[in-house]
Coordinates of C-alpha atoms in Angstrom, one line a residue:
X1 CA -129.2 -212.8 -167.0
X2 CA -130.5 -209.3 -166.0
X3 CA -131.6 -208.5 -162.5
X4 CA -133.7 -206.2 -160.8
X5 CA -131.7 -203.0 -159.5
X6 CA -130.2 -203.2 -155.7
X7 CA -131.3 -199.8 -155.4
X8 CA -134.8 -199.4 -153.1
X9 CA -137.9 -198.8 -155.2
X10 CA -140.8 -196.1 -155.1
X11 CA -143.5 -196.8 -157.2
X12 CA -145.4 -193.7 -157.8
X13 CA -149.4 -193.3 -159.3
X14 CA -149.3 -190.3 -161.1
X15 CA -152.7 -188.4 -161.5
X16 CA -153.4 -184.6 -162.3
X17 CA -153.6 -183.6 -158.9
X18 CA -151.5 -186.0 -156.8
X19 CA -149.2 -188.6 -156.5
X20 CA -149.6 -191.5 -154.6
X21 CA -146.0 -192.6 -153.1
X22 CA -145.3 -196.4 -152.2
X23 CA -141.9 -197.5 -150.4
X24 CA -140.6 -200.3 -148.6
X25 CA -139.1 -199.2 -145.1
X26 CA -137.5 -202.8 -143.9
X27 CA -140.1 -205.0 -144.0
X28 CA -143.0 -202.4 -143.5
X29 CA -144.3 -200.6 -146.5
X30 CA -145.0 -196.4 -146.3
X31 CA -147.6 -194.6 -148.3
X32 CA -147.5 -190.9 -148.9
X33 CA -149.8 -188.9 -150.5
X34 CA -148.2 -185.3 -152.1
X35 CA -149.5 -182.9 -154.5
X36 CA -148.5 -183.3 -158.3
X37 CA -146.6 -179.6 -158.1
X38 CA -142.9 -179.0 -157.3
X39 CA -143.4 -178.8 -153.6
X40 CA -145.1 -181.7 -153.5
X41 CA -141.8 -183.3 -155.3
X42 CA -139.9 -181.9 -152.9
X43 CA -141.8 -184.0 -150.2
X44 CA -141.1 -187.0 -152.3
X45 CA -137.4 -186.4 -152.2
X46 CA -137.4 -185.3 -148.6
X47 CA -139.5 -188.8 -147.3
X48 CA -137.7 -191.4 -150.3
X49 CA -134.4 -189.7 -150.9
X50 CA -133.1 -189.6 -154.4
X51 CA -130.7 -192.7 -154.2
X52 CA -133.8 -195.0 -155.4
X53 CA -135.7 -196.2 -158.2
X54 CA -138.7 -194.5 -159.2
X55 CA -140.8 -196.3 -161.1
X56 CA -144.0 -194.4 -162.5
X57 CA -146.8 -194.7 -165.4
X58 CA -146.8 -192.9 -168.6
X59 CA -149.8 -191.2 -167.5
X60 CA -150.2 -188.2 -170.5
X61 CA -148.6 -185.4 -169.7
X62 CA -149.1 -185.5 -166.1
X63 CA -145.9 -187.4 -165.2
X64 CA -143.8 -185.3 -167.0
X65 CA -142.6 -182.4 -164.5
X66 CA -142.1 -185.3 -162.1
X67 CA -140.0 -187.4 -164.3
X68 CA -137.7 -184.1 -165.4
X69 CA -137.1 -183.2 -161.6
X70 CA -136.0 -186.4 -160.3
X71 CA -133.7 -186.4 -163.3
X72 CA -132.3 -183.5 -162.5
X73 CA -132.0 -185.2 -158.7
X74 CA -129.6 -187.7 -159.7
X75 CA -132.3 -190.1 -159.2
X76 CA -132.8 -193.3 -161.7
X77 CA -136.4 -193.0 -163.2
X78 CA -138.2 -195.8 -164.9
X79 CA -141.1 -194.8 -167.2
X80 CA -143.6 -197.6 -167.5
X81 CA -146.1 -198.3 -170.5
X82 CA -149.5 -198.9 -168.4
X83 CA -150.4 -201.5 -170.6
X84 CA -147.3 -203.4 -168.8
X85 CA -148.5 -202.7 -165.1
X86 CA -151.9 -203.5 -166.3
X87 CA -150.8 -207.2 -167.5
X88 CA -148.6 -207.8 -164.7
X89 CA -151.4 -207.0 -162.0
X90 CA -153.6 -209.0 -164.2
X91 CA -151.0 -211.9 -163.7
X92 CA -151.1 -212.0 -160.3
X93 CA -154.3 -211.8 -160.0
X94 CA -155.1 -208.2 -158.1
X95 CA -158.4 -207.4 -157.4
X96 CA -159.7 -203.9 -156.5
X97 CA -158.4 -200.6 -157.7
X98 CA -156.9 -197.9 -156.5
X99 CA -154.4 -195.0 -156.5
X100 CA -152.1 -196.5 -153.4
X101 CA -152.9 -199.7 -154.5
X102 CA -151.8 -199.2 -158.0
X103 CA -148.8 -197.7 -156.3
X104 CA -148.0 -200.6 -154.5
X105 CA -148.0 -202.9 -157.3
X106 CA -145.2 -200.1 -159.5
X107 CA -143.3 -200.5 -156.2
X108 CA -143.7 -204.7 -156.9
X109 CA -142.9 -204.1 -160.2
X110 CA -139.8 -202.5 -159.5
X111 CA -138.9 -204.9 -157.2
X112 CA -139.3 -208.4 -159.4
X113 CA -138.6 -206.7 -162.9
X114 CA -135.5 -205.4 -164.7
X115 CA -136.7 -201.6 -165.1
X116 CA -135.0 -199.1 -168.2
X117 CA -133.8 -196.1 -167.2
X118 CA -135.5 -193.4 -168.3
X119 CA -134.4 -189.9 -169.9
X120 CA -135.4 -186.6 -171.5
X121 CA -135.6 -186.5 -175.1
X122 CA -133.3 -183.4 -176.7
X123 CA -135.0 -180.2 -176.4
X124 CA -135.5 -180.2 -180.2
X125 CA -137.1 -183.3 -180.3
X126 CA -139.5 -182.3 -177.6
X127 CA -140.2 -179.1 -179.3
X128 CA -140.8 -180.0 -182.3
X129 CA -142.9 -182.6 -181.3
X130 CA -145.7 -179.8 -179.7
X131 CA -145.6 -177.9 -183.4
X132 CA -146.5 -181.2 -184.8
X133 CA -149.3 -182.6 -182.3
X134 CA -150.5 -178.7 -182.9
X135 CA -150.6 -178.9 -186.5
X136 CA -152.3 -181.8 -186.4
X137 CA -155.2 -180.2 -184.3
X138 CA -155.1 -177.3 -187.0
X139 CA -155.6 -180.3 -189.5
X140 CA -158.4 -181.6 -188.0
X141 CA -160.2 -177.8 -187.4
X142 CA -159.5 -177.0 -191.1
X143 CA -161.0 -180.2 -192.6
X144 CA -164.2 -179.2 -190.1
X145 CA -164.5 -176.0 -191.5
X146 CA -163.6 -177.5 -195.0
X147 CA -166.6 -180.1 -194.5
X148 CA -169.0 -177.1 -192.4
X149 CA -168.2 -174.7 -196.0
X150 CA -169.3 -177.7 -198.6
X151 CA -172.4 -178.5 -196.4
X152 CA -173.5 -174.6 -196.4
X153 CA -172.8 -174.1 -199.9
X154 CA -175.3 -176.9 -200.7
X155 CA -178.3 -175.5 -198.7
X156 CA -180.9 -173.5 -200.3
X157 CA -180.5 -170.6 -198.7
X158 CA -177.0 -169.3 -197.6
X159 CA -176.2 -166.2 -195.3
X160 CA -173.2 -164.5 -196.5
X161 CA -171.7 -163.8 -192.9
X162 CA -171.8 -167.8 -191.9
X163 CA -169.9 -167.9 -195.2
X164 CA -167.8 -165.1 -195.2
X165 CA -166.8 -166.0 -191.5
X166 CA -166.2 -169.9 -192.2
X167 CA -164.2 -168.8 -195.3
X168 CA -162.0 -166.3 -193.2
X169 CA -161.5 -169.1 -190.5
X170 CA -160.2 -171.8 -192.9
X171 CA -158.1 -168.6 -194.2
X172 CA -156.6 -168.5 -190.7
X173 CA -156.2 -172.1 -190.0
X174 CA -154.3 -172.4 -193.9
X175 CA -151.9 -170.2 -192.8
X176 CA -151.6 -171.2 -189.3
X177 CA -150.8 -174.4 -190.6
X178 CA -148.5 -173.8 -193.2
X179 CA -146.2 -171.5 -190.8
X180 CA -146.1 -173.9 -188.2
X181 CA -144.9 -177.3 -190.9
X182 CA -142.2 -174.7 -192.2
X183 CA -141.0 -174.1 -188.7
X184 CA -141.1 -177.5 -187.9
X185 CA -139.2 -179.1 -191.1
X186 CA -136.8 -175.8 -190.5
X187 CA -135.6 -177.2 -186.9
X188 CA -135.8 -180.9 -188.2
X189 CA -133.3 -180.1 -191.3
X190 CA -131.1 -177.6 -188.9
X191 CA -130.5 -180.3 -186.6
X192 CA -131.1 -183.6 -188.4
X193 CA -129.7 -182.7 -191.6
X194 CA -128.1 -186.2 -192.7
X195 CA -131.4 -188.3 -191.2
X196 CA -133.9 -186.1 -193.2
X197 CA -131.6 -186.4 -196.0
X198 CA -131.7 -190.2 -195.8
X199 CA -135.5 -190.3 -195.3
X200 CA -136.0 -188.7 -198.1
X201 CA -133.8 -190.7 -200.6
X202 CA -136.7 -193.3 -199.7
X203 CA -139.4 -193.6 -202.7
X204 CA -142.8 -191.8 -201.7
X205 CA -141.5 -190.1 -198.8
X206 CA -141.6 -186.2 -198.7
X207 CA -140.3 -183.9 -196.2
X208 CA -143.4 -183.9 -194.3
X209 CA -143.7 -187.6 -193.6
X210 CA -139.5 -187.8 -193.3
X211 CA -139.9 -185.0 -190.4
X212 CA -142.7 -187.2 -188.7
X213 CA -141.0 -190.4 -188.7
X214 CA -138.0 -188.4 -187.3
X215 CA -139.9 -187.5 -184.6
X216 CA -141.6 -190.8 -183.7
X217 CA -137.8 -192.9 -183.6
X218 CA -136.9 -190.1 -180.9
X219 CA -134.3 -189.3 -183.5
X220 CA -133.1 -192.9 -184.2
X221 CA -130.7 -192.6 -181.0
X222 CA -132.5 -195.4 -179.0
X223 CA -133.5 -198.3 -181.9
X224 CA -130.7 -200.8 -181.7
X225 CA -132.4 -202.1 -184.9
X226 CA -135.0 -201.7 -187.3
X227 CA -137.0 -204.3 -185.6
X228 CA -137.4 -202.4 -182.6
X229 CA -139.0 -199.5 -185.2
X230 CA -141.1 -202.1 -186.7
X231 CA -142.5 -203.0 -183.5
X232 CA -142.9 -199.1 -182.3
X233 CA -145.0 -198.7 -185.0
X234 CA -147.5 -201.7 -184.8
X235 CA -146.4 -203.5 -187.8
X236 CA -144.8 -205.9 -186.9
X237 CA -147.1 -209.5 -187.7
X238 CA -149.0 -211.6 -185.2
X239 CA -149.8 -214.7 -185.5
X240 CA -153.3 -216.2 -184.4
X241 CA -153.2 -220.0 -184.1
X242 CA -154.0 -222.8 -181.5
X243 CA -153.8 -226.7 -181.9
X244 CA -155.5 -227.6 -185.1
X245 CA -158.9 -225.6 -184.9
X246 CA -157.7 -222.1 -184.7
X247 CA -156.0 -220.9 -187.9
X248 CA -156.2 -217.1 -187.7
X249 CA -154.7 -214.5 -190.4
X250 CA -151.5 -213.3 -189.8
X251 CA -151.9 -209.7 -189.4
X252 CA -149.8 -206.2 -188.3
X253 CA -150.4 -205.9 -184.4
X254 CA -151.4 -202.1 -184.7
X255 CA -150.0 -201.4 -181.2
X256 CA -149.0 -197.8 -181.4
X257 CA -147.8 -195.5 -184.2
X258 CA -151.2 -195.1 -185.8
X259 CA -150.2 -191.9 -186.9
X260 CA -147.1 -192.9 -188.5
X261 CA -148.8 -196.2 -190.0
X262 CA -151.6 -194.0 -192.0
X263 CA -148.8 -191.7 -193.1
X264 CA -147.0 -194.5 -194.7
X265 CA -149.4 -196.3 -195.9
X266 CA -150.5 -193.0 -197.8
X267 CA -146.6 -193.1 -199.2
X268 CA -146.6 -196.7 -200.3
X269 CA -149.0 -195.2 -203.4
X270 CA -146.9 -192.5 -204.1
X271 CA -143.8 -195.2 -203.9
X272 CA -145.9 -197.4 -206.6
X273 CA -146.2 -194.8 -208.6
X274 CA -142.6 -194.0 -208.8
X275 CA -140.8 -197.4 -208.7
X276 CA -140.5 -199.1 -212.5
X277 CA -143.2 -202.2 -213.0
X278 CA -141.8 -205.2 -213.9
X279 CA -142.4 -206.2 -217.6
X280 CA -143.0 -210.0 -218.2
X281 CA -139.8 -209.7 -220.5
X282 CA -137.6 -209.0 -217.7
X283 CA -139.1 -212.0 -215.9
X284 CA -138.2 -214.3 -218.1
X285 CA -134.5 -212.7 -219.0
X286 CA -133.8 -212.8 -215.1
X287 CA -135.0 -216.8 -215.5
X288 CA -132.5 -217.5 -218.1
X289 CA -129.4 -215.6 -216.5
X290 CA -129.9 -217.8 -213.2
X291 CA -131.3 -221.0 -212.5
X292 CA -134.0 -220.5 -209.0
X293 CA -134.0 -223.7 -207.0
X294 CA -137.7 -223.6 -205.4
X295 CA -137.9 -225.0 -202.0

């Protein structure tokens, strides 16, 4: 049976600006308040030390610097999904809201749960993720303009500059797009070589989609098994059932990966496409070579 670390606890509520700072001192707890900059994490170290656990929220980006200093400070951080503090705060029944008090309930947290250590991803991985959030964004812009062209084509009356400009904008955006997806798949097949390899060998995935599900397994380094991806992605099932009234479909749990999910569901036609249907000959051929004992 696993048990909370030995180690004190800091639980920390990370916004833009701040960070509200929990610890226990004996029997007393301490609340600081520090700004979210390096000085500020200086404080933090200076008041908590760096022999501790620092358990935080994955807040966007805003935890980020915070996390990658106290690495780099020998000190053990935990990364929480705030779906999970959420639940647990819900389970003991806290009322109110606030940032020291949603610092004093990490610090709890900490305290009564068995946290996972948290680390930076490989430089790589982290920069190739940024060239693919921003070519999505340049996605998104050039199916705007796409959309913003079709609509002024069909009016009456067109001016030529709204055209000409739209026109040289999705111009841009093409080629803004198409350098940034070589770069990417250039660092992914440099460094990943035998994974995108392997990816690809899959029927009705492409480079493109091989390089993204790369990125979202973090490189396969930290799935002990393919359920664990399964259940990163949100597809794993969920059943919906109570007594003998409630009889709900099982369906995928579509917690995370939605990006990743409508990638591979676009693949799954290419993959129909490509894999060999089964001819009612074959059926009956397989029937006779074996005998199937239905259960």
């Amino acid at each position: 049976m696993n048990l909370p670390s030995p180690m004190p606890v800091v639980g920390i509520d990370v916004s833009k600006a701040s960070l509200a700072v929990c610890y226990q001192v004996g029997q007393q707890l301490k609340h600081v308040e520090v700004p979210n900059t390096k000085a500020g994490f200086q404080q933090l170290v200076q008041a908590c030390g760096t022999h501790c656990v620092f358990v935080l929220e994955a807040t966007g980006s805003y935890y980020l610097a915070l996390a990658y200093y106290l690495y780099k400070q020998k000190g053990q951080v935990a990364v929480l999904n705030p779906l999970v503090i959420k639940r647990f705060i819900q389970m003991h029944l806290g009322k109110g809201k606030s940032d020291r008090k949603d610092a004093q309930w990490l610090l709890r947290y900490g305290q009564q749960q068995v946290v996972k250590p948290w680390q930076p991803d490989e430089t790589v991985l982290v920069e190739c993720r940024q060239l693919e959030q921003v070519s999505e964004q340049l996605l998104k812009q050039k199916t705007m303009i796409s959309n913003s062209l079709e609509a002024l084509q069909q009016q009456p009356v067109v001016s030529k500059l709204a055209l000409k400009r739209l026109q040289q904008i999705w111009t841009q955006l093409d080629q803004q797009l198409h350098d940034i997806e070589a770069e990417l798949l250039r660092l992914l097949e440099q460094h990943y070589a035998q994974e995108m390899t392997l990816l690809c060998s899959i029927p009705g995935i492409g480079r493109k989609t091989a390089g993204l599900l790369l990125l979202f397994a973090g490189g396969f380094a930290r799935l002990d098994n393919y359920r664990q991806l399964i259940a990163k992605a949100g597809l794993s099932p969920r059943e919906h059932s109570s007594g003998t009234s409630i009889r709900g479909k099982v369906r995928i749990t579509k917690m995370g990966g939605g990006l990743i999910r409508s990638k591979l569901f676009m693949c799954s036609f290419a993959a129909k496409k490509r894999i060999q249907p089964v001819r009612p000959g074959m059926i009956d051929s397989s029937r006779k070579a074996r005998t199937v004992k239905w259960l």
